[in-house]
Amino acid sequence: HRVESGGGVVQPGGSLRLSCAASGFPFSNYGIHWVRQTPGKGLEWVSFIRYDGAYKFYADSVQGRFTISRDNSKNTLYLQMSGLRAEDTAVYYCARDFSSSGSYPDFWGQGTLVTVSS
Amino acid sequence: EIVLTQSPGTLSLSPGERATLSCRASQSISSSYLTWYQQKPGQAPRLVIFGASSRAPGIPDRFSGSGSGTDFTLTISRLEPEDFAMYYCHQYGRSLWTFGQGTKVEIK
């Protein structure tokens, strides 16, 4: 079970932090992704963090603006977003990876909506 | 970056018919990391096929996946009402994950 939170309306150039609280599986054993979906459109992979937080990867579209992190003691994943743009408006999903170090997302949360607008 | 192109964009079929969805990669990819997801309106994506041809737990056997290299296919042998949805292919490689743009399977 994964519950995302932290979404909302933010002005262009602003910041927001998303959280994903996980339960029902050994969180610290799995890599986790953030994937977003623009309203009415397709899926876009955003970021991945390895089970121990030692490796992090980002899509070019968010590199340098977004930071993924995790707190295994709290079973929680984070996405710190800054320099937000209108094109970042989307539903953001956290999704568990099948493995610890990166393969494919297998179970997804229900998502949280981020709207970037003045 | 590997680009996945899905076709057709929309597939209009009747319940009981066979659906064949295509996913073509811009370069050869490992079958181990080719997956398919189903998404219904207002819901999160659900894993259907992993490793190009293995069904995820709980997925009925009317769903099958095939392919290798650059060409992959998701087949639904006999469409049930609950199968009408969006379907996305996805691949992982070189620390990048990409999705196709999706195929909508709609009721004719």
mmCIF file of N, CA, C and O in Angstrom, chain A residues 33 35 37 41-45 48 57-60 93 97 101-106 108-110, chain B residues 1 32-33 35 37 39 42-47 50-51 88 90 92 95-101:
data_model
loop_
_atom_site.group_PDB
_atom_site.id
_atom_site.type_symbol
_atom_site.label_atom_id
_atom_site.label_comp_id
_atom_site.label_asym_id
_atom_site.label_seq_id
_atom_site.Cartn_x
_atom_site.Cartn_y
_atom_site.Cartn_z
ATOM 1 N N HIS A 33 10.041 4.394 -7.565
ATOM 2 C CA HIS A 33 9.975 5.385 -8.630
ATOM 3 C C HIS A 33 8.955 6.482 -8.324
ATOM 4 O O HIS A 33 7.981 6.254 -7.599
ATOM 5 N N VAL A 35 6.539 8.567 -10.981
ATOM 6 C CA VAL A 35 6.075 8.628 -12.361
ATOM 7 C C VAL A 35 4.931 9.634 -12.390
ATOM 8 O O VAL A 35 4.110 9.657 -11.473
ATOM 9 N N GLN A 37 1.780 11.832 -14.676
ATOM 10 C CA GLN A 37 0.842 11.741 -15.792
ATOM 11 C C GLN A 37 0.136 13.081 -15.944
ATOM 12 O O GLN A 37 -0.628 13.492 -15.057
ATOM 13 N N LYS A 41 -3.216 12.717 -20.543
ATOM 14 C CA LYS A 41 -2.122 12.255 -21.397
ATOM 15 C C LYS A 41 -1.424 11.048 -20.786
ATOM 16 O O LYS A 41 -1.893 10.419 -19.870
ATOM 17 N N GLY A 42 -0.276 10.744 -21.329
ATOM 18 C CA GLY A 42 0.411 9.509 -20.982
ATOM 19 C C GLY A 42 1.293 9.610 -19.762
ATOM 20 O O GLY A 42 1.337 10.611 -19.053
ATOM 21 N N LEU A 43 2.005 8.519 -19.531
ATOM 22 C CA LEU A 43 2.869 8.383 -18.376
ATOM 23 C C LEU A 43 4.284 8.853 -18.691
ATOM 24 O O LEU A 43 4.801 8.585 -19.778
ATOM 25 N N GLU A 44 4.910 9.510 -17.732
ATOM 26 C CA GLU A 44 6.297 9.951 -17.872
ATOM 27 C C GLU A 44 7.057 9.578 -16.614
ATOM 28 O O GLU A 44 6.704 10.016 -15.510
ATOM 29 N N TRP A 45 8.091 8.789 -16.779
ATOM 30 C CA TRP A 45 8.950 8.458 -15.644
ATOM 31 C C TRP A 45 9.705 9.701 -15.198
ATOM 32 O O TRP A 45 10.201 10.478 -16.028
ATOM 33 N N PHE A 48 14.023 7.691 -9.909
ATOM 34 C CA PHE A 48 14.144 6.406 -9.229
ATOM 35 C C PHE A 48 15.200 6.514 -8.138
ATOM 36 O O PHE A 48 16.235 7.190 -8.317
ATOM 37 N N PHE A 57 18.300 8.467 -9.931
ATOM 38 C CA PHE A 57 18.288 8.790 -11.351
ATOM 39 C C PHE A 57 17.092 9.680 -11.652
ATOM 40 O O PHE A 57 16.045 9.571 -11.006
ATOM 41 N N TYR A 58 17.279 10.542 -12.664
ATOM 42 C CA TYR A 58 16.250 11.512 -12.997
ATOM 43 C C TYR A 58 16.034 11.581 -14.509
ATOM 44 O O TYR A 58 16.964 11.411 -15.285
ATOM 45 N N ALA A 59 14.808 11.907 -14.889
ATOM 46 C CA ALA A 59 14.541 12.238 -16.283
ATOM 47 C C ALA A 59 15.185 13.590 -16.597
ATOM 48 O O ALA A 59 15.320 14.457 -15.718
ATOM 49 N N ASP A 60 15.569 13.762 -17.857
ATOM 50 C CA ASP A 60 16.194 15.031 -18.260
ATOM 51 C C ASP A 60 15.297 16.228 -17.952
ATOM 52 O O ASP A 60 15.784 17.312 -17.623
ATOM 53 N N TYR A 93 2.676 9.773 -9.239
ATOM 54 C CA TYR A 93 2.535 8.462 -8.615
ATOM 55 C C TYR A 93 3.875 8.010 -8.046
ATOM 56 O O TYR A 93 4.920 8.175 -8.700
ATOM 57 N N ASP A 97 9.467 -0.552 -7.201
ATOM 58 C CA ASP A 97 10.175 -1.321 -8.218
ATOM 59 C C ASP A 97 10.154 -2.791 -7.837
ATOM 60 O O ASP A 97 10.101 -3.146 -6.668
ATOM 61 N N SER A 101 17.330 -2.630 -6.931
ATOM 62 C CA SER A 101 18.256 -1.736 -7.625
ATOM 63 C C SER A 101 17.751 -1.202 -8.954
ATOM 64 O O SER A 101 18.478 -0.475 -9.616
ATOM 65 N N GLY A 102 16.552 -1.557 -9.360
ATOM 66 C CA GLY A 102 15.989 -0.970 -10.569
ATOM 67 C C GLY A 102 15.671 -1.960 -11.658
ATOM 68 O O GLY A 102 16.584 -2.520 -12.267
ATOM 69 N N SER A 103 14.398 -2.157 -11.900
ATOM 70 C CA SER A 103 13.954 -2.949 -13.050
ATOM 71 C C SER A 103 12.681 -2.322 -13.594
ATOM 72 O O SER A 103 12.752 -1.487 -14.499
ATOM 73 N N TYR A 104 11.539 -2.642 -13.043
ATOM 74 C CA TYR A 104 10.293 -2.051 -13.513
ATOM 75 C C TYR A 104 9.366 -1.823 -12.328
ATOM 76 O O TYR A 104 9.398 -2.548 -11.341
ATOM 77 N N PRO A 105 8.488 -0.818 -12.435
ATOM 78 C CA PRO A 105 7.496 -0.609 -11.371
ATOM 79 C C PRO A 105 6.485 -1.747 -11.367
ATOM 80 O O PRO A 105 6.016 -2.168 -12.429
ATOM 81 N N ASP A 106 6.154 -2.249 -10.157
ATOM 82 C CA ASP A 106 5.134 -3.294 -10.121
ATOM 83 C C ASP A 106 3.857 -2.862 -9.400
ATOM 84 O O ASP A 106 2.763 -3.185 -9.846
ATOM 85 N N TRP A 108 1.648 0.450 -7.747
ATOM 86 C CA TRP A 108 1.555 1.903 -7.800
ATOM 87 C C TRP A 108 0.622 2.440 -6.716
ATOM 88 O O TRP A 108 -0.363 1.795 -6.368
ATOM 89 N N GLY A 109 0.936 3.655 -6.240
ATOM 90 C CA GLY A 109 0.004 4.360 -5.384
ATOM 91 C C GLY A 109 -1.089 5.000 -6.214
ATOM 92 O O GLY A 109 -1.113 4.865 -7.440
ATOM 93 N N GLN A 110 -1.974 5.718 -5.542
ATOM 94 C CA GLN A 110 -3.118 6.323 -6.230
ATOM 95 C C GLN A 110 -2.824 7.713 -6.786
ATOM 96 O O GLN A 110 -3.626 8.260 -7.533
ATOM 97 N N GLU B 1 18.367 8.089 -25.672
ATOM 98 C CA GLU B 1 17.148 7.641 -25.014
ATOM 99 C C GLU B 1 16.326 6.767 -25.954
ATOM 100 O O GLU B 1 16.161 7.085 -27.127
ATOM 101 N N SER B 32 13.781 -8.721 -20.827
ATOM 102 C CA SER B 32 13.598 -8.824 -19.373
ATOM 103 C C SER B 32 12.944 -7.578 -18.798
ATOM 104 O O SER B 32 12.292 -7.642 -17.758
ATOM 105 N N TYR B 33 13.154 -6.449 -19.443
ATOM 106 C CA TYR B 33 12.671 -5.183 -18.892
ATOM 107 C C TYR B 33 11.593 -4.534 -19.753
ATOM 108 O O TYR B 33 11.414 -3.325 -19.702
ATOM 109 N N THR B 35 7.679 -4.229 -20.148
ATOM 110 C CA THR B 35 6.452 -4.486 -19.395
ATOM 111 C C THR B 35 5.270 -3.792 -20.054
ATOM 112 O O THR B 35 5.428 -2.871 -20.851
ATOM 113 N N TYR B 37 1.328 -2.159 -18.972
ATOM 114 C CA TYR B 37 0.449 -1.724 -17.900
ATOM 115 C C TYR B 37 -0.929 -1.421 -18.464
ATOM 116 O O TYR B 37 -1.067 -0.934 -19.584
ATOM 117 N N GLN B 39 -4.408 0.814 -17.590
ATOM 118 C CA GLN B 39 -4.896 1.909 -16.750
ATOM 119 C C GLN B 39 -6.326 2.241 -17.122
ATOM 120 O O GLN B 39 -6.631 2.488 -18.291
ATOM 121 N N GLY B 42 -9.251 7.320 -13.881
ATOM 122 C CA GLY B 42 -9.262 7.612 -12.459
ATOM 123 C C GLY B 42 -8.506 6.633 -11.593
ATOM 124 O O GLY B 42 -8.528 6.755 -10.364
ATOM 125 N N GLN B 43 -7.830 5.677 -12.218
ATOM 126 C CA GLN B 43 -7.090 4.673 -11.466
ATOM 127 C C GLN B 43 -5.602 4.732 -11.788
ATOM 128 O O GLN B 43 -5.192 5.248 -12.824
ATOM 129 N N ALA B 44 -4.806 4.166 -10.892
ATOM 130 C CA ALA B 44 -3.381 4.028 -11.139
ATOM 131 C C ALA B 44 -3.138 2.901 -12.142
ATOM 132 O O ALA B 44 -3.968 1.999 -12.290
ATOM 133 N N PRO B 45 -2.008 2.945 -12.822
ATOM 134 C CA PRO B 45 -1.666 1.831 -13.710
ATOM 135 C C PRO B 45 -1.521 0.519 -12.931
ATOM 136 O O PRO B 45 -1.187 0.517 -11.749
ATOM 137 N N ARG B 46 -1.761 -0.568 -13.646
ATOM 138 C CA ARG B 46 -1.659 -1.908 -13.079
ATOM 139 C C ARG B 46 -0.764 -2.747 -13.971
ATOM 140 O O ARG B 46 -0.954 -2.770 -15.189
ATOM 141 N N LEU B 47 0.201 -3.413 -13.378
ATOM 142 C CA LEU B 47 1.105 -4.266 -14.153
ATOM 143 C C LEU B 47 0.349 -5.453 -14.742
ATOM 144 O O LEU B 47 -0.353 -6.168 -14.020
ATOM 145 N N PHE B 50 5.209 -8.658 -17.493
ATOM 146 C CA PHE B 50 6.596 -8.307 -17.248
ATOM 147 C C PHE B 50 7.495 -9.281 -17.997
ATOM 148 O O PHE B 50 7.055 -10.365 -18.388
ATOM 149 N N GLY B 51 8.735 -8.876 -18.223
ATOM 150 C CA GLY B 51 9.646 -9.725 -18.976
ATOM 151 C C GLY B 51 9.117 -10.070 -20.353
ATOM 152 O O GLY B 51 9.369 -11.158 -20.875
ATOM 153 N N TYR B 88 -0.160 0.716 -21.734
ATOM 154 C CA TYR B 88 1.140 1.332 -21.970
ATOM 155 C C TYR B 88 2.232 0.264 -21.930
ATOM 156 O O TYR B 88 2.252 -0.573 -21.019
ATOM 157 N N HIS B 90 6.426 -0.280 -21.586
ATOM 158 C CA HIS B 90 7.443 0.397 -20.778
ATOM 159 C C HIS B 90 8.729 -0.408 -20.868
ATOM 160 O O HIS B 90 8.710 -1.630 -20.960
ATOM 161 N N TYR B 92 13.064 -0.483 -19.444
ATOM 162 C CA TYR B 92 14.141 0.048 -18.611
ATOM 163 C C TYR B 92 15.472 -0.304 -19.248
ATOM 164 O O TYR B 92 15.674 -1.422 -19.700
ATOM 165 N N SER B 95 19.750 3.007 -16.841
ATOM 166 C CA SER B 95 19.286 3.915 -15.784
ATOM 167 C C SER B 95 18.254 4.923 -16.262
ATOM 168 O O SER B 95 18.167 6.033 -15.728
ATOM 169 N N LEU B 96 17.519 4.562 -17.292
ATOM 170 C CA LEU B 96 16.414 5.388 -17.756
ATOM 171 C C LEU B 96 15.210 4.491 -17.990
ATOM 172 O O LEU B 96 15.356 3.365 -18.459
ATOM 173 N N TRP B 97 14.070 5.001 -17.629
ATOM 174 C CA TRP B 97 12.830 4.261 -17.807
ATOM 175 C C TRP B 97 11.946 5.070 -18.751
ATOM 176 O O TRP B 97 11.814 6.288 -18.593
ATOM 177 N N THR B 98 11.365 4.431 -19.749
ATOM 178 C CA THR B 98 10.505 5.154 -20.675
ATOM 179 C C THR B 98 9.208 4.385 -20.922
ATOM 180 O O THR B 98 9.180 3.154 -20.850
ATOM 181 N N PHE B 99 8.163 5.149 -21.215
ATOM 182 C CA PHE B 99 6.853 4.602 -21.532
ATOM 183 C C PHE B 99 6.490 4.918 -22.977
ATOM 184 O O PHE B 99 6.888 5.968 -23.506
ATOM 185 N N GLY B 100 5.701 4.045 -23.573
ATOM 186 C CA GLY B 100 5.070 4.376 -24.826
ATOM 187 C C GLY B 100 3.938 5.359 -24.573
ATOM 188 O O GLY B 100 3.564 5.619 -23.426
ATOM 189 N N GLN B 101 3.377 5.881 -25.644
ATOM 190 C CA GLN B 101 2.341 6.902 -25.507
ATOM 191 C C GLN B 101 0.961 6.315 -25.242
ATOM 192 O O GLN B 101 0.019 7.055 -24.951
#
